[in-house]
Amino acid sequence: MQLLSPEQFVGFLAVAVLATLAPAPDTLMVLSLGASRGRRRGMAFGLGCAAGCISHTVLAALGVSALIAASPTAFTALKILGGLYLLRLGWQALRSSGGTGVRGVAGGTESVWSLFRKGLVANAINPKVVMFFLAFLPQFVVASRGNTAWQIVQLGAIFTLQAAVLFGLLGYFAGGIGHWLARHAGAGLWLDRIAGGVLAGLGLKLLVSR
């Protein structure tokens, strides 16, 4: 089975990193837990969130493959709808006010394993993440390379691994990052702007190149 091309790998990884770093509830929760309950708990919750991406990858690979087998036209329609969804996400991020406030999570005696499970379940059952994967991963599939399901599995694995690394680092350095964000209120705003621009660009590119 073919591996992703270098262009696919580099292009997808760059966008995935931006999407992961953009201020969002899971990112801020990792920072909050790391800052208030210690780096091990922050890292555990973040790694759980990353692991939850595996279920979305499997669903996307099976669902998109079945759709292609049933109707290439339906797959094209999915990509167009996905492009519109990414455009909407990009527009929301561009209009965001940043949302970088990191509040400490008071109290709590949950174990590291309990927080890992909580992060995994919270991510795995989140319908917004399901929609994101269905819209996001197919944009980087190159139909001419064949075996779409295998391409999506590889893309999902890359997303999961980079999310695990980034969330782990966020949890580990949560205290310092939280203080830096508090002093630089515009940082989250610019992360949102960059990620929003990339997501909107992907959506527009798909719609224009249809």
Tab-separated table of C-alpha atoms in Angstrom:
chain	number	residue	atom	x	y	z
A	1	MET	CA	0.000	0.000	0.000
A	2	GLN	CA	1.247	3.430	-0.980
A	3	LEU	CA	2.320	5.966	1.592
A	4	LEU	CA	1.267	9.584	1.296
A	5	SER	CA	3.333	11.724	-1.046
A	6	PRO	CA	5.761	14.185	0.588
A	7	GLU	CA	3.541	17.061	-0.622
A	8	GLN	CA	0.469	15.490	0.986
A	9	PHE	CA	2.324	14.858	4.243
A	10	VAL	CA	3.875	18.310	4.613
A	11	GLY	CA	0.768	20.213	3.494
A	12	PHE	CA	-1.557	18.254	5.779
A	13	LEU	CA	0.774	18.390	8.789
A	14	ALA	CA	1.122	22.171	8.552
A	15	VAL	CA	-2.646	22.706	8.465
A	16	ALA	CA	-3.268	20.104	11.196
A	17	VAL	CA	-0.820	21.843	13.555
A	18	LEU	CA	-2.545	25.195	13.017
A	19	ALA	CA	-5.974	23.659	13.574
A	20	THR	CA	-4.796	21.990	16.791
A	21	LEU	CA	-3.123	25.093	18.214
A	22	ALA	CA	-6.035	27.437	17.521
A	23	PRO	CA	-7.740	28.322	20.847
A	24	ALA	CA	-10.612	25.892	21.417
A	25	PRO	CA	-12.331	24.295	24.432
A	26	ASP	CA	-10.072	21.211	24.471
A	27	THR	CA	-6.884	23.291	24.126
A	28	LEU	CA	-7.908	25.643	26.930
A	29	MET	CA	-8.985	22.715	29.117
A	30	VAL	CA	-5.540	21.117	28.759
A	31	LEU	CA	-3.935	24.417	29.761
A	32	SER	CA	-6.310	24.885	32.687
A	33	LEU	CA	-5.767	21.383	34.037
A	34	GLY	CA	-2.006	21.600	33.609
A	35	ALA	CA	-1.842	24.958	35.359
A	36	SER	CA	-4.155	24.108	38.258
A	37	ARG	CA	-3.691	20.364	38.855
A	38	GLY	CA	-0.183	19.703	37.612
A	39	ARG	CA	1.468	18.815	34.335
A	40	ARG	CA	0.730	15.065	34.563
A	41	ARG	CA	-3.034	15.650	34.691
A	42	GLY	CA	-2.935	18.253	31.949
A	43	MET	CA	-0.942	15.885	29.744
A	44	ALA	CA	-3.285	12.968	30.537
A	45	PHE	CA	-6.387	14.888	29.480
A	46	GLY	CA	-4.646	16.155	26.322
A	47	LEU	CA	-3.457	12.677	25.328
A	48	GLY	CA	-6.996	11.383	25.868
A	49	CYS	CA	-8.336	14.062	23.502
A	50	ALA	CA	-5.745	13.058	20.903
A	51	ALA	CA	-6.589	9.350	21.253
A	52	GLY	CA	-10.237	10.159	20.629
A	53	CYS	CA	-9.265	11.148	17.084
A	54	ILE	CA	-8.690	7.468	16.256
A	55	SER	CA	-12.424	6.715	16.276
A	56	HIS	CA	-13.111	9.656	13.960
A	57	THR	CA	-10.406	8.441	11.575
A	58	VAL	CA	-11.976	4.968	11.360
A	59	LEU	CA	-15.442	6.432	10.781
A	60	ALA	CA	-14.147	8.782	8.096
A	61	ALA	CA	-12.193	6.012	6.316
A	62	LEU	CA	-15.130	3.591	6.288
A	63	GLY	CA	-17.761	6.204	5.491
A	64	VAL	CA	-15.913	7.920	2.654
A	65	SER	CA	-14.852	4.606	1.097
A	66	ALA	CA	-18.422	3.333	1.138
A	67	LEU	CA	-19.607	6.588	-0.394
A	68	ILE	CA	-17.090	6.352	-3.246
A	69	ALA	CA	-18.101	2.753	-3.930
A	70	ALA	CA	-21.769	3.748	-3.979
A	71	SER	CA	-21.454	6.910	-6.033
A	72	PRO	CA	-18.480	9.047	-7.092
A	73	THR	CA	-20.979	11.897	-7.532
A	74	ALA	CA	-22.022	11.565	-3.895
A	75	PHE	CA	-18.357	11.734	-2.875
A	76	THR	CA	-17.982	14.942	-4.865
A	77	ALA	CA	-21.046	16.303	-3.092
A	78	LEU	CA	-19.495	15.369	0.277
A	79	LYS	CA	-16.308	17.235	-0.605
A	80	ILE	CA	-18.311	20.305	-1.609
A	81	LEU	CA	-20.323	20.189	1.616
A	82	GLY	CA	-17.070	19.682	3.477
A	83	GLY	CA	-15.608	22.706	1.746
A	84	LEU	CA	-18.586	24.804	2.823
A	85	TYR	CA	-18.234	23.532	6.385
A	86	LEU	CA	-14.520	24.401	6.474
A	87	LEU	CA	-15.353	27.825	5.049
A	88	ARG	CA	-17.864	28.328	7.873
A	89	LEU	CA	-15.311	27.247	10.499
A	90	GLY	CA	-12.745	29.603	8.980
A	91	TRP	CA	-15.190	32.508	8.998
A	92	GLN	CA	-16.057	31.868	12.648
A	93	ALA	CA	-12.364	31.790	13.575
A	94	LEU	CA	-11.693	35.005	11.638
A	95	ARG	CA	-14.514	36.738	13.523
A	96	SER	CA	-13.439	35.322	16.898
A	97	SER	CA	-12.282	37.607	19.685
A	98	GLY	CA	-9.466	35.224	20.591
A	99	GLY	CA	-10.821	33.500	23.671
A	100	THR	CA	-7.438	32.923	25.248
A	101	GLY	CA	-8.476	33.302	28.862
A	102	VAL	CA	-7.182	30.325	30.824
A	103	ARG	CA	-9.017	29.779	34.074
A	104	GLY	CA	-7.748	27.400	36.685
A	105	VAL	CA	-9.971	24.423	37.373
A	106	ALA	CA	-10.501	24.588	41.107
A	107	GLY	CA	-10.247	21.503	43.291
A	108	GLY	CA	-10.587	18.020	41.897
A	109	THR	CA	-8.803	14.809	42.894
A	110	GLU	CA	-9.295	12.840	39.670
A	111	SER	CA	-6.560	10.401	38.781
A	112	VAL	CA	-4.396	10.684	35.700
A	113	TRP	CA	-6.144	7.664	34.159
A	114	SER	CA	-9.581	9.139	34.894
A	115	LEU	CA	-8.658	12.387	33.136
A	116	PHE	CA	-7.258	10.447	30.165
A	117	ARG	CA	-10.588	8.598	29.819
A	118	LYS	CA	-12.525	11.829	30.202
A	119	GLY	CA	-10.514	13.474	27.383
A	120	LEU	CA	-10.904	10.413	25.147
A	121	VAL	CA	-14.681	10.143	25.623
A	122	ALA	CA	-15.237	13.905	25.349
A	123	ASN	CA	-13.455	13.952	21.985
A	124	ALA	CA	-14.836	10.657	20.642
A	125	ILE	CA	-18.519	11.588	21.163
A	126	ASN	CA	-18.230	15.225	20.109
A	127	PRO	CA	-20.350	15.612	16.921
A	128	LYS	CA	-18.427	18.755	15.959
A	129	VAL	CA	-15.176	16.764	15.821
A	130	VAL	CA	-16.899	14.065	13.741
A	131	MET	CA	-18.019	16.727	11.269
A	132	PHE	CA	-14.555	18.286	11.232
A	133	PHE	CA	-12.869	14.986	10.327
A	134	LEU	CA	-15.428	14.184	7.620
A	135	ALA	CA	-14.909	17.636	6.118
A	136	PHE	CA	-11.162	17.971	6.710
A	137	LEU	CA	-9.485	14.660	5.848
A	138	PRO	CA	-11.005	14.117	2.361
A	139	GLN	CA	-9.633	17.502	1.232
A	140	PHE	CA	-6.129	15.989	1.293
A	141	VAL	CA	-7.001	12.753	-0.499
A	142	VAL	CA	-5.523	12.438	-3.992
A	143	ALA	CA	-7.968	10.284	-5.947
A	144	SER	CA	-5.403	9.357	-8.596
A	145	ARG	CA	-3.271	7.611	-5.950
A	146	GLY	CA	-6.106	5.165	-5.238
A	147	ASN	CA	-7.078	3.398	-1.981
A	148	THR	CA	-8.856	6.350	-0.426
A	149	ALA	CA	-9.479	4.567	2.883
A	150	TRP	CA	-5.750	3.940	3.370
A	151	GLN	CA	-4.962	7.577	2.594
A	152	ILE	CA	-7.536	8.725	5.174
A	153	VAL	CA	-6.140	6.307	7.779
A	154	GLN	CA	-2.670	7.768	7.258
A	155	LEU	CA	-3.974	11.341	7.461
A	156	GLY	CA	-5.908	10.521	10.622
A	157	ALA	CA	-2.834	8.885	12.172
A	158	ILE	CA	-0.762	11.986	11.411
A	159	PHE	CA	-3.419	14.231	12.949
A	160	THR	CA	-3.645	12.024	16.057
A	161	LEU	CA	0.138	11.903	16.559
A	162	GLN	CA	0.693	15.631	16.136
A	163	ALA	CA	-2.248	16.340	18.457
A	164	ALA	CA	-0.752	14.001	21.072
A	165	VAL	CA	2.617	15.766	20.857
A	166	LEU	CA	1.149	19.284	20.965
A	167	PHE	CA	-1.383	18.556	23.733
A	168	GLY	CA	1.311	16.776	25.721
A	169	LEU	CA	3.578	19.820	25.433
A	170	LEU	CA	0.702	22.163	26.324
A	171	GLY	CA	-0.044	20.128	29.435
A	172	TYR	CA	3.625	19.949	30.424
A	173	PHE	CA	4.304	23.665	30.013
A	174	ALA	CA	0.779	24.779	30.980
A	175	GLY	CA	1.837	27.106	33.785
A	176	GLY	CA	4.261	29.128	31.681
A	177	ILE	CA	1.998	29.135	28.624
A	178	GLY	CA	-0.983	30.258	30.701
A	179	HIS	CA	0.961	33.184	32.162
A	180	TRP	CA	2.270	34.143	28.710
A	181	LEU	CA	-1.252	34.103	27.246
A	182	ALA	CA	-2.468	36.255	30.137
A	183	ARG	CA	0.208	38.844	29.319
A	184	HIS	CA	-0.296	38.648	25.535
A	185	ALA	CA	-4.040	38.790	25.030
A	186	GLY	CA	-3.671	39.162	21.258
A	187	ALA	CA	-1.796	35.862	20.795
A	188	GLY	CA	-4.930	33.729	20.718
A	189	LEU	CA	-6.570	36.218	18.394
A	190	TRP	CA	-3.770	35.875	15.845
A	191	LEU	CA	-3.766	32.076	16.144
A	192	ASP	CA	-7.481	32.155	15.379
A	193	ARG	CA	-6.909	34.496	12.436
A	194	ILE	CA	-4.194	32.282	10.918
A	195	ALA	CA	-6.121	29.031	11.422
A	196	GLY	CA	-9.321	30.674	10.177
A	197	GLY	CA	-7.590	31.925	7.049
A	198	VAL	CA	-6.172	28.472	6.294
A	199	LEU	CA	-9.496	26.683	6.828
A	200	ALA	CA	-11.400	29.251	4.780
A	201	GLY	CA	-8.763	28.996	2.053
A	202	LEU	CA	-9.160	25.209	1.894
A	203	GLY	CA	-12.917	25.566	1.596
A	204	LEU	CA	-12.675	28.205	-1.127
A	205	LYS	CA	-10.054	26.223	-3.039
A	206	LEU	CA	-12.336	23.213	-3.162
A	207	LEU	CA	-15.367	25.214	-4.299
A	208	VAL	CA	-13.421	27.119	-6.981
A	209	SER	CA	-11.615	24.046	-8.359
A	210	ARG	CA	-14.831	22.018	-8.560
